Short mmCIF file of N, CA and C in Angstrom, two decimals:
data_model
loop_
_atom_site.label_atom_id
_atom_site.label_comp_id
_atom_site.label_asym_id
_atom_site.label_seq_id
_atom_site.Cartn_x
_atom_site.Cartn_y
_atom_site.Cartn_z
N MET A 1 -35.22 37.82 -47.50
CA MET A 1 -34.35 37.55 -46.45
C MET A 1 -34.12 36.03 -45.90
N ARG A 2 -32.81 35.26 -46.04
CA ARG A 2 -32.37 34.63 -45.74
C ARG A 2 -31.98 33.81 -44.25
N PRO A 3 -32.12 32.91 -43.60
CA PRO A 3 -31.23 32.59 -42.09
C PRO A 3 -30.09 32.58 -42.57
N SER A 4 -29.28 32.62 -41.73
CA SER A 4 -27.57 32.35 -41.84
C SER A 4 -27.50 30.68 -41.88
N VAL A 5 -26.92 30.72 -42.88
CA VAL A 5 -26.07 29.26 -42.64
C VAL A 5 -24.39 29.19 -42.28
N TYR A 6 -24.36 29.95 -41.77
CA TYR A 6 -22.59 29.99 -40.84
C TYR A 6 -22.68 29.05 -40.04
N GLN A 7 -23.40 28.28 -39.22
CA GLN A 7 -23.63 27.46 -38.57
C GLN A 7 -23.31 25.77 -38.80
N TRP A 8 -24.55 26.14 -40.16
CA TRP A 8 -24.31 24.61 -40.90
C TRP A 8 -22.92 24.79 -41.43
N ARG A 9 -22.62 25.71 -42.17
CA ARG A 9 -20.83 25.17 -42.72
C ARG A 9 -20.06 25.01 -42.03
N LYS A 10 -19.68 25.94 -40.25
CA LYS A 10 -18.92 25.26 -39.44
C LYS A 10 -19.42 24.02 -38.98
N PHE A 11 -20.41 23.15 -38.48
CA PHE A 11 -20.61 21.95 -38.75
C PHE A 11 -20.02 21.27 -39.53
N LYS A 12 -20.19 21.51 -40.86
CA LYS A 12 -19.51 20.53 -41.49
C LYS A 12 -17.98 20.18 -42.07
N ASP A 13 -17.51 21.88 -41.78
CA ASP A 13 -16.56 21.74 -41.81
C ASP A 13 -15.37 21.00 -40.79
N GLN A 14 -16.51 21.27 -39.18
CA GLN A 14 -15.24 20.55 -38.45
C GLN A 14 -15.66 19.13 -38.70
N LEU A 15 -16.77 18.67 -38.92
CA LEU A 15 -17.01 17.11 -39.57
C LEU A 15 -16.19 16.83 -40.49
N HIS A 16 -16.24 17.38 -41.55
CA HIS A 16 -15.17 17.08 -42.41
C HIS A 16 -13.71 16.65 -41.95
N PHE A 17 -13.25 17.87 -41.18
CA PHE A 17 -12.06 17.82 -40.23
C PHE A 17 -11.53 16.89 -39.59
N TYR A 18 -12.91 16.47 -38.97
CA TYR A 18 -12.42 14.96 -37.96
C TYR A 18 -12.54 14.08 -38.54
N ILE A 19 -12.89 13.82 -39.22
CA ILE A 19 -13.12 12.38 -40.24
C ILE A 19 -11.79 12.36 -41.05
N MET A 20 -11.51 13.76 -41.65
CA MET A 20 -10.12 13.28 -42.08
C MET A 20 -8.88 13.05 -41.27
N LEU A 21 -9.15 13.55 -40.07
CA LEU A 21 -7.65 13.43 -38.72
C LEU A 21 -8.07 12.17 -38.39
N GLY A 22 -9.21 11.58 -38.12
CA GLY A 22 -8.95 9.93 -37.11
C GLY A 22 -9.36 9.06 -38.23
N VAL A 23 -10.71 9.03 -38.87
CA VAL A 23 -10.95 8.21 -39.53
C VAL A 23 -10.56 7.50 -40.49
N ILE A 24 -9.95 8.35 -41.14
CA ILE A 24 -9.33 7.77 -42.67
C ILE A 24 -8.04 7.42 -42.18
N PRO A 25 -7.04 7.68 -41.26
CA PRO A 25 -5.71 7.47 -41.48
C PRO A 25 -5.95 6.34 -40.38
N LEU A 26 -7.01 5.77 -39.27
CA LEU A 26 -7.15 4.65 -38.96
C LEU A 26 -7.87 3.69 -39.85
N THR A 27 -8.41 3.79 -40.67
CA THR A 27 -8.60 3.13 -41.78
C THR A 27 -7.76 2.69 -42.83
N VAL A 28 -6.42 3.57 -43.30
CA VAL A 28 -5.45 3.06 -43.70
C VAL A 28 -4.19 2.22 -43.12
N ILE A 29 -4.18 2.81 -41.56
CA ILE A 29 -3.50 1.97 -40.81
C ILE A 29 -3.97 0.39 -40.71
N THR A 30 -5.46 0.36 -40.36
CA THR A 30 -5.82 -0.91 -40.46
C THR A 30 -5.82 -1.74 -41.46
N THR A 31 -6.25 -1.44 -42.61
CA THR A 31 -6.01 -2.52 -43.80
C THR A 31 -4.61 -2.47 -44.30
N TYR A 32 -4.12 -1.65 -44.17
CA TYR A 32 -2.19 -1.91 -43.89
C TYR A 32 -1.96 -3.22 -43.32
N VAL A 33 -2.03 -2.82 -42.03
CA VAL A 33 -1.74 -3.98 -41.40
C VAL A 33 -2.21 -5.63 -41.34
N ASN A 34 -3.74 -5.40 -42.05
CA ASN A 34 -4.38 -6.58 -42.01
C ASN A 34 -3.69 -7.29 -43.04
N VAL A 35 -3.17 -6.30 -44.59
CA VAL A 35 -2.71 -6.77 -45.89
C VAL A 35 -1.55 -7.30 -45.86
N THR A 36 -0.80 -6.79 -44.76
CA THR A 36 1.11 -7.28 -45.02
C THR A 36 0.75 -8.18 -43.68
N VAL A 37 0.59 -8.26 -42.54
CA VAL A 37 0.80 -9.40 -41.59
C VAL A 37 -0.24 -10.02 -41.91
N GLY A 38 -1.28 -9.80 -41.96
CA GLY A 38 -2.30 -10.66 -41.65
C GLY A 38 -2.51 -11.27 -40.54
N PRO A 39 -3.95 -12.21 -40.66
CA PRO A 39 -4.39 -12.83 -39.09
C PRO A 39 -2.91 -14.10 -38.86
N ALA A 40 -3.61 -14.19 -37.52
CA ALA A 40 -2.38 -15.50 -37.10
C ALA A 40 -2.42 -16.31 -37.38
N GLU A 41 -1.62 -17.70 -37.54
CA GLU A 41 -2.10 -19.23 -37.94
C GLU A 41 -1.41 -19.87 -36.72
N LEU A 42 -1.98 -21.14 -36.38
CA LEU A 42 -2.15 -21.75 -35.37
C LEU A 42 -0.43 -22.46 -35.52
N THR A 43 0.49 -22.49 -34.81
CA THR A 43 1.59 -23.40 -35.23
C THR A 43 1.61 -24.06 -33.43
N GLU A 44 2.34 -24.98 -33.41
CA GLU A 44 3.15 -25.47 -32.30
C GLU A 44 3.76 -25.49 -31.92
N ILE A 45 3.61 -25.32 -30.14
CA ILE A 45 4.25 -24.39 -29.38
C ILE A 45 5.81 -25.19 -28.93
N PRO A 46 6.52 -24.60 -28.95
CA PRO A 46 8.18 -25.85 -28.47
C PRO A 46 7.95 -26.13 -27.22
N ASP A 47 8.34 -27.00 -26.79
CA ASP A 47 8.37 -27.41 -25.58
C ASP A 47 9.04 -26.37 -24.69
N GLY A 48 8.48 -26.19 -23.17
CA GLY A 48 9.13 -24.77 -22.51
C GLY A 48 9.12 -23.69 -22.68
N TYR A 49 8.35 -23.38 -23.81
CA TYR A 49 8.01 -21.81 -24.01
C TYR A 49 6.63 -21.79 -23.70
N GLU A 50 6.19 -20.95 -22.86
CA GLU A 50 4.92 -20.17 -22.30
C GLU A 50 4.36 -18.92 -23.69
N PRO A 51 3.66 -19.13 -24.40
CA PRO A 51 3.12 -18.12 -25.14
C PRO A 51 2.81 -16.60 -23.94
N LYS A 52 3.23 -15.42 -24.47
CA LYS A 52 2.30 -14.28 -24.02
C LYS A 52 1.16 -14.40 -24.00
N HIS A 53 0.60 -13.21 -23.02
CA HIS A 53 -0.83 -13.33 -23.09
C HIS A 53 -1.64 -12.71 -24.78
N TRP A 54 -0.71 -11.79 -24.87
CA TRP A 54 -1.05 -11.00 -26.48
C TRP A 54 -1.13 -12.13 -27.61
N GLU A 55 -0.43 -12.99 -27.35
CA GLU A 55 0.15 -14.33 -28.48
C GLU A 55 -1.24 -15.18 -28.61
N TYR A 56 -2.10 -15.02 -27.94
CA TYR A 56 -3.51 -15.47 -28.35
C TYR A 56 -4.34 -14.94 -29.27
N TYR A 57 -4.41 -13.54 -29.65
CA TYR A 57 -5.14 -13.31 -30.57
C TYR A 57 -4.91 -13.25 -31.90
N LYS A 58 -5.95 -13.19 -32.70
CA LYS A 58 -5.73 -13.31 -33.76
C LYS A 58 -5.68 -12.62 -34.86
N SER A 59 -5.97 -11.42 -34.60
CA SER A 59 -5.75 -9.88 -35.51
C SER A 59 -4.54 -9.37 -35.06
N PRO A 60 -3.60 -8.75 -35.74
CA PRO A 60 -2.80 -7.89 -35.63
C PRO A 60 -2.97 -6.55 -34.14
N ILE A 61 -4.01 -6.11 -34.73
CA ILE A 61 -4.23 -4.76 -34.23
C ILE A 61 -5.11 -5.44 -32.67
N SER A 62 -5.79 -6.48 -32.50
CA SER A 62 -6.15 -6.89 -31.10
C SER A 62 -4.96 -7.28 -30.39
N ARG A 63 -3.80 -7.82 -31.36
CA ARG A 63 -2.43 -8.19 -30.64
C ARG A 63 -1.93 -6.77 -30.04
N PHE A 64 -2.09 -6.18 -30.52
CA PHE A 64 -1.02 -4.70 -30.01
C PHE A 64 -2.06 -3.99 -29.05
N PHE A 65 -3.30 -3.96 -29.17
CA PHE A 65 -4.02 -3.73 -27.94
C PHE A 65 -4.03 -4.47 -26.82
N ALA A 66 -3.73 -5.96 -26.98
CA ALA A 66 -3.72 -6.77 -25.75
C ALA A 66 -2.37 -6.48 -25.16
N LYS A 67 -1.49 -6.01 -26.12
CA LYS A 67 0.23 -6.11 -25.46
C LYS A 67 0.34 -4.51 -24.34
N TYR A 68 -0.13 -3.61 -25.00
CA TYR A 68 -0.16 -2.01 -24.88
C TYR A 68 -1.40 -1.79 -23.82
N VAL A 69 -2.53 -2.15 -24.03
CA VAL A 69 -3.50 -1.28 -23.81
C VAL A 69 -3.87 -2.04 -22.16
N ILE A 70 -4.69 -3.48 -22.58
CA ILE A 70 -5.37 -4.08 -21.88
C ILE A 70 -4.44 -4.95 -20.82
N HIS A 71 -4.73 -4.72 -19.92
CA HIS A 71 -4.09 -5.59 -18.83
C HIS A 71 -4.37 -7.34 -19.02
N ASP A 72 -3.13 -8.13 -18.28
CA ASP A 72 -3.24 -9.54 -18.28
C ASP A 72 -3.96 -9.87 -17.64
N LYS A 73 -5.02 -10.82 -17.97
CA LYS A 73 -6.06 -11.28 -16.56
C LYS A 73 -5.63 -12.02 -16.04
N ARG A 74 -4.11 -13.08 -15.78
CA ARG A 74 -3.89 -13.64 -15.27
C ARG A 74 -3.15 -13.12 -13.84
N ILE A 75 -2.44 -11.56 -14.22
CA ILE A 75 -1.71 -10.45 -13.32
C ILE A 75 -2.73 -10.23 -12.83
N ASP A 76 -3.93 -9.98 -13.11
CA ASP A 76 -5.16 -9.15 -12.43
C ASP A 76 -6.26 -9.81 -11.71
N TYR A 77 -5.84 -11.72 -11.53
CA TYR A 77 -6.39 -12.68 -10.75
C TYR A 77 -5.48 -12.95 -9.74
N GLU A 78 -4.41 -12.44 -10.37
CA GLU A 78 -3.27 -13.29 -9.17
C GLU A 78 -3.07 -11.93 -8.16
N GLY A 79 -3.52 -10.48 -8.50
CA GLY A 79 -3.38 -9.17 -7.64
C GLY A 79 -4.88 -9.89 -6.65
N PHE A 80 -5.82 -9.65 -7.51
CA PHE A 80 -6.98 -10.16 -6.42
C PHE A 80 -6.84 -10.96 -6.06
N VAL A 81 -6.61 -12.02 -5.88
CA VAL A 81 -6.35 -13.34 -5.16
C VAL A 81 -5.43 -12.62 -3.63
N CYS A 82 -4.06 -12.10 -4.39
CA CYS A 82 -3.36 -11.44 -2.67
C CYS A 82 -3.98 -10.97 -2.22
N TYR A 83 -5.12 -9.96 -2.73
CA TYR A 83 -5.77 -8.91 -1.64
C TYR A 83 -6.87 -9.73 -1.42
N MET A 84 -7.46 -10.49 -1.79
CA MET A 84 -8.40 -11.50 -0.59
C MET A 84 -7.62 -12.33 0.28
N ASN A 85 -6.16 -12.64 0.12
CA ASN A 85 -5.44 -13.40 0.98
C ASN A 85 -5.36 -12.43 2.28
N GLU A 86 -5.16 -10.98 1.91
CA GLU A 86 -4.37 -10.21 2.59
C GLU A 86 -5.78 -9.63 3.93
N GLU A 87 -6.90 -9.75 3.41
CA GLU A 87 -8.35 -9.52 3.70
C GLU A 87 -8.77 -10.47 4.64
N SER A 88 -8.05 -11.43 4.14
CA SER A 88 -8.32 -13.05 5.15
C SER A 88 -7.60 -12.82 6.41
N GLU A 89 -6.37 -12.88 5.65
CA GLU A 89 -5.38 -12.67 7.34
C GLU A 89 -5.49 -12.01 8.38
N LYS A 90 -6.54 -10.35 8.21
CA LYS A 90 -6.52 -9.48 8.51
C LYS A 90 -7.71 -9.51 9.35
N MET A 91 -8.68 -10.40 8.53
CA MET A 91 -10.32 -10.87 9.53
C MET A 91 -9.45 -12.01 10.60
N ILE A 92 -8.76 -13.10 10.54
CA ILE A 92 -8.45 -13.70 11.22
C ILE A 92 -7.37 -12.85 12.16
N MET A 93 -6.84 -12.23 11.95
CA MET A 93 -5.99 -11.10 13.69
C MET A 93 -6.88 -10.81 14.14
N LYS A 94 -8.11 -10.03 13.52
CA LYS A 94 -9.02 -9.33 14.15
C LYS A 94 -9.62 -9.90 15.16
N LYS A 95 -10.20 -11.58 14.75
CA LYS A 95 -10.94 -11.99 15.69
C LYS A 95 -10.12 -12.69 17.08
N ILE A 96 -8.73 -12.81 16.15
CA ILE A 96 -7.84 -13.51 17.41
C ILE A 96 -7.77 -12.54 18.61
N GLU A 97 -7.79 -11.03 17.83
CA GLU A 97 -7.41 -10.06 18.67
C GLU A 97 -9.14 -9.90 19.61
N ARG A 98 -10.08 -10.32 18.90
CA ARG A 98 -11.08 -10.00 19.79
C ARG A 98 -11.28 -10.90 21.23
N MET A 99 -10.78 -12.23 20.64
CA MET A 99 -10.71 -13.35 21.98
C MET A 99 -9.83 -12.99 22.72
N VAL A 100 -8.34 -12.47 22.34
CA VAL A 100 -8.06 -12.22 23.23
C VAL A 100 -8.39 -11.05 24.38
N ARG A 101 -9.05 -10.21 23.64
CA ARG A 101 -9.56 -9.05 24.90
C ARG A 101 -10.23 -9.76 25.47
N ASP A 102 -11.26 -10.72 24.83
CA ASP A 102 -12.59 -10.57 25.86
C ASP A 102 -11.58 -11.72 27.02
N PHE A 103 -10.94 -12.43 26.57
CA PHE A 103 -10.30 -13.38 27.95
C PHE A 103 -9.61 -12.65 28.57
N MET A 104 -8.94 -11.18 28.25
CA MET A 104 -8.21 -10.54 29.71
C MET A 104 -9.59 -10.07 30.24
N LYS A 105 -10.66 -9.33 29.49
CA LYS A 105 -11.78 -9.08 30.34
C LYS A 105 -12.46 -9.80 31.06
N TYR A 106 -12.39 -11.19 30.54
CA TYR A 106 -12.95 -12.17 31.53
C TYR A 106 -12.05 -12.67 32.79
N ARG A 107 -11.03 -12.68 32.62
CA ARG A 107 -10.01 -12.93 33.59
C ARG A 107 -9.40 -12.13 34.55
N ALA A 108 -9.41 -11.02 33.95
CA ALA A 108 -8.48 -9.68 34.55
C ALA A 108 -7.49 -9.94 34.97
N ASP A 109 -6.63 -10.81 34.72
CA ASP A 109 -5.43 -10.58 34.91
C ASP A 109 -4.20 -10.44 34.38
N TYR A 110 -4.35 -9.67 33.37
CA TYR A 110 -3.41 -9.02 32.64
C TYR A 110 -3.25 -7.60 32.06
N LYS A 111 -2.35 -6.99 31.69
CA LYS A 111 -2.32 -5.48 31.75
C LYS A 111 -2.36 -5.18 30.62
N SER A 112 -2.85 -6.04 29.23
CA SER A 112 -2.99 -5.88 28.06
C SER A 112 -1.89 -5.30 27.32
N TRP A 113 -2.17 -4.67 26.12
CA TRP A 113 -0.62 -3.93 25.72
C TRP A 113 -0.79 -2.48 25.94
N TYR A 114 -1.32 -2.00 26.95
CA TYR A 114 -1.39 -0.73 27.55
C TYR A 114 -0.52 -0.46 28.49
N TYR A 115 0.31 -1.67 28.73
CA TYR A 115 1.43 -1.46 30.32
C TYR A 115 2.38 -1.08 29.49
N ARG A 116 3.41 -0.11 30.18
CA ARG A 116 4.26 0.31 29.89
C ARG A 116 5.66 0.02 30.86
N PRO A 117 6.03 -0.74 30.39
CA PRO A 117 7.29 -1.02 31.71
C PRO A 117 8.08 -0.20 32.09
N VAL A 118 8.48 0.29 33.44
CA VAL A 118 9.04 0.93 33.90
C VAL A 118 10.56 0.98 33.82
N ASP A 119 11.20 1.91 33.86
CA ASP A 119 12.82 1.44 33.87
C ASP A 119 13.05 1.31 35.51
N GLY A 120 13.47 0.48 36.28
CA GLY A 120 14.41 0.50 37.85
C GLY A 120 15.17 1.50 38.26
N TYR A 121 15.70 2.26 37.34
CA TYR A 121 16.82 2.83 37.30
C TYR A 121 16.41 4.07 38.05
N HIS A 122 15.28 4.90 37.50
CA HIS A 122 14.35 6.02 38.22
C HIS A 122 14.01 5.60 39.49
N ILE A 123 13.27 4.86 39.37
CA ILE A 123 12.75 4.51 40.82
C ILE A 123 13.42 4.31 42.03
N ARG A 124 14.83 3.52 41.93
CA ARG A 124 16.02 3.53 42.46
C ARG A 124 16.16 4.51 43.22
N PHE A 125 16.35 5.52 42.26
CA PHE A 125 17.07 7.27 42.29
C PHE A 125 16.45 8.00 42.80
N GLU A 126 15.15 7.75 42.57
CA GLU A 126 13.77 8.53 43.52
C GLU A 126 13.87 7.79 44.96
N ARG A 127 14.02 6.83 44.61
CA ARG A 127 14.14 6.30 46.43
C ARG A 127 15.19 6.68 47.24
N GLU A 128 16.54 6.84 46.55
CA GLU A 128 17.54 7.02 47.37
C GLU A 128 17.66 8.86 47.12
N GLU A 129 17.05 9.41 46.57
CA GLU A 129 17.02 10.92 47.04
C GLU A 129 16.07 11.35 48.07
N TRP A 130 14.59 10.80 48.19
CA TRP A 130 13.94 10.46 49.12
C TRP A 130 14.58 10.09 50.30
N LYS A 131 15.43 9.27 50.57
CA LYS A 131 15.94 8.90 51.88
C LYS A 131 17.02 10.27 52.00
N TYR A 132 18.03 10.83 51.40
CA TYR A 132 18.46 11.99 51.59
C TYR A 132 17.04 12.79 52.03
N VAL A 133 16.64 13.32 51.46
CA VAL A 133 15.94 14.13 51.60
C VAL A 133 14.90 14.20 52.93
N ARG A 134 14.62 13.02 53.65
CA ARG A 134 14.22 12.66 54.51
C ARG A 134 14.83 12.60 55.88
N ASP A 135 16.23 12.38 55.59
CA ASP A 135 17.20 12.20 56.64
C ASP A 135 18.03 14.08 56.66
N TYR A 136 17.83 14.98 55.69
CA TYR A 136 18.22 16.27 55.82
C TYR A 136 17.48 16.45 56.69
N LEU A 137 15.72 16.60 56.40
CA LEU A 137 14.86 17.52 57.17
C LEU A 137 14.84 17.24 58.70
N THR A 138 15.22 15.41 58.79
CA THR A 138 14.72 15.31 60.09
C THR A 138 16.01 15.40 60.82
N GLY A 139 17.19 16.03 60.44
CA GLY A 139 18.33 16.59 61.46
C GLY A 139 19.57 14.90 61.39
N GLN A 140 18.89 13.81 61.04
CA GLN A 140 19.86 13.02 61.12
C GLN A 140 20.50 12.80 59.83
N LYS A 141 22.10 13.32 59.63
CA LYS A 141 22.85 13.24 58.47
C LYS A 141 23.50 12.04 58.57
N ASP A 142 23.19 11.29 57.43
CA ASP A 142 23.58 10.33 57.66
C ASP A 142 24.41 10.03 56.42
N ALA A 143 25.78 9.74 56.67
CA ALA A 143 27.10 9.74 55.79
C ALA A 143 26.98 8.95 54.34
N VAL A 144 26.43 7.54 54.67
CA VAL A 144 25.84 6.42 54.06
C VAL A 144 24.65 7.00 52.67
N ALA A 145 24.00 7.97 53.36
CA ALA A 145 23.04 8.53 52.64
C ALA A 145 23.40 9.01 51.56
N GLU A 146 24.56 10.14 52.03
CA GLU A 146 24.98 10.92 51.33
C GLU A 146 25.87 10.57 49.92
N GLU A 147 26.79 9.15 50.47
CA GLU A 147 27.28 8.99 49.41
C GLU A 147 26.64 8.36 48.65
N ASN A 148 25.47 7.16 49.24
CA ASN A 148 24.34 6.89 47.92
C ASN A 148 24.08 7.89 46.81
N PHE A 149 23.82 9.04 47.31
CA PHE A 149 22.79 10.00 46.49
C PHE A 149 23.71 10.76 45.81
N PHE A 150 25.16 11.42 46.42
CA PHE A 150 26.11 12.25 45.50
C PHE A 150 27.28 10.89 45.36
N THR A 151 26.91 10.78 44.21
CA THR A 151 28.20 9.54 43.68
C THR A 151 29.69 10.47 43.38
N ASP A 152 29.89 11.76 42.95
CA ASP A 152 30.59 12.09 42.55
C ASP A 152 31.32 12.45 44.25
N GLY A 153 30.56 12.17 44.81
CA GLY A 153 30.93 12.75 46.77
C GLY A 153 31.20 14.36 46.55
N GLY A 154 30.42 14.88 46.45
CA GLY A 154 30.63 16.31 46.66
C GLY A 154 29.68 16.97 47.37
N ASP A 155 29.40 17.94 48.44
CA ASP A 155 28.63 18.59 48.68
C ASP A 155 27.13 18.78 48.00
N PRO A 156 26.18 18.85 49.07
CA PRO A 156 24.71 19.02 48.18
C PRO A 156 24.26 20.51 47.82
N LYS A 157 25.16 21.45 48.43
CA LYS A 157 25.53 22.63 48.03
C LYS A 157 25.44 23.01 46.89
#
């Protein structure tokens, strides 16, 4: 009696399949590109032309990856500098806010940003209404109070 070799054969079949599927086509493509296109050569850069970040690589495959896969280092750097600038501005604003809070706490003369201004219309309306109710309850019907409270001149009923 012999142990089964099924797992060994299955492993070899899958290994050969993935080698044929991946390694061989990549080798063929790499060889073809290196033979037909070849490595890049240094030339003079015309005036006013700024080379792209992928044009600095020698191999065409490296240029392909630099163009379509890898980010430009200058763009990443500028993004990082922008992020650091925003964080610096946030720190400055927080420092100023702390100073303002300390001054308001020390001097105790300002209502801070929690203060909500009140519209004077409602206060005047309530005052006139209270005058009317007070005069009505005390029995002193004042024509001026009625006129101020009832703008249309109607009866309070």
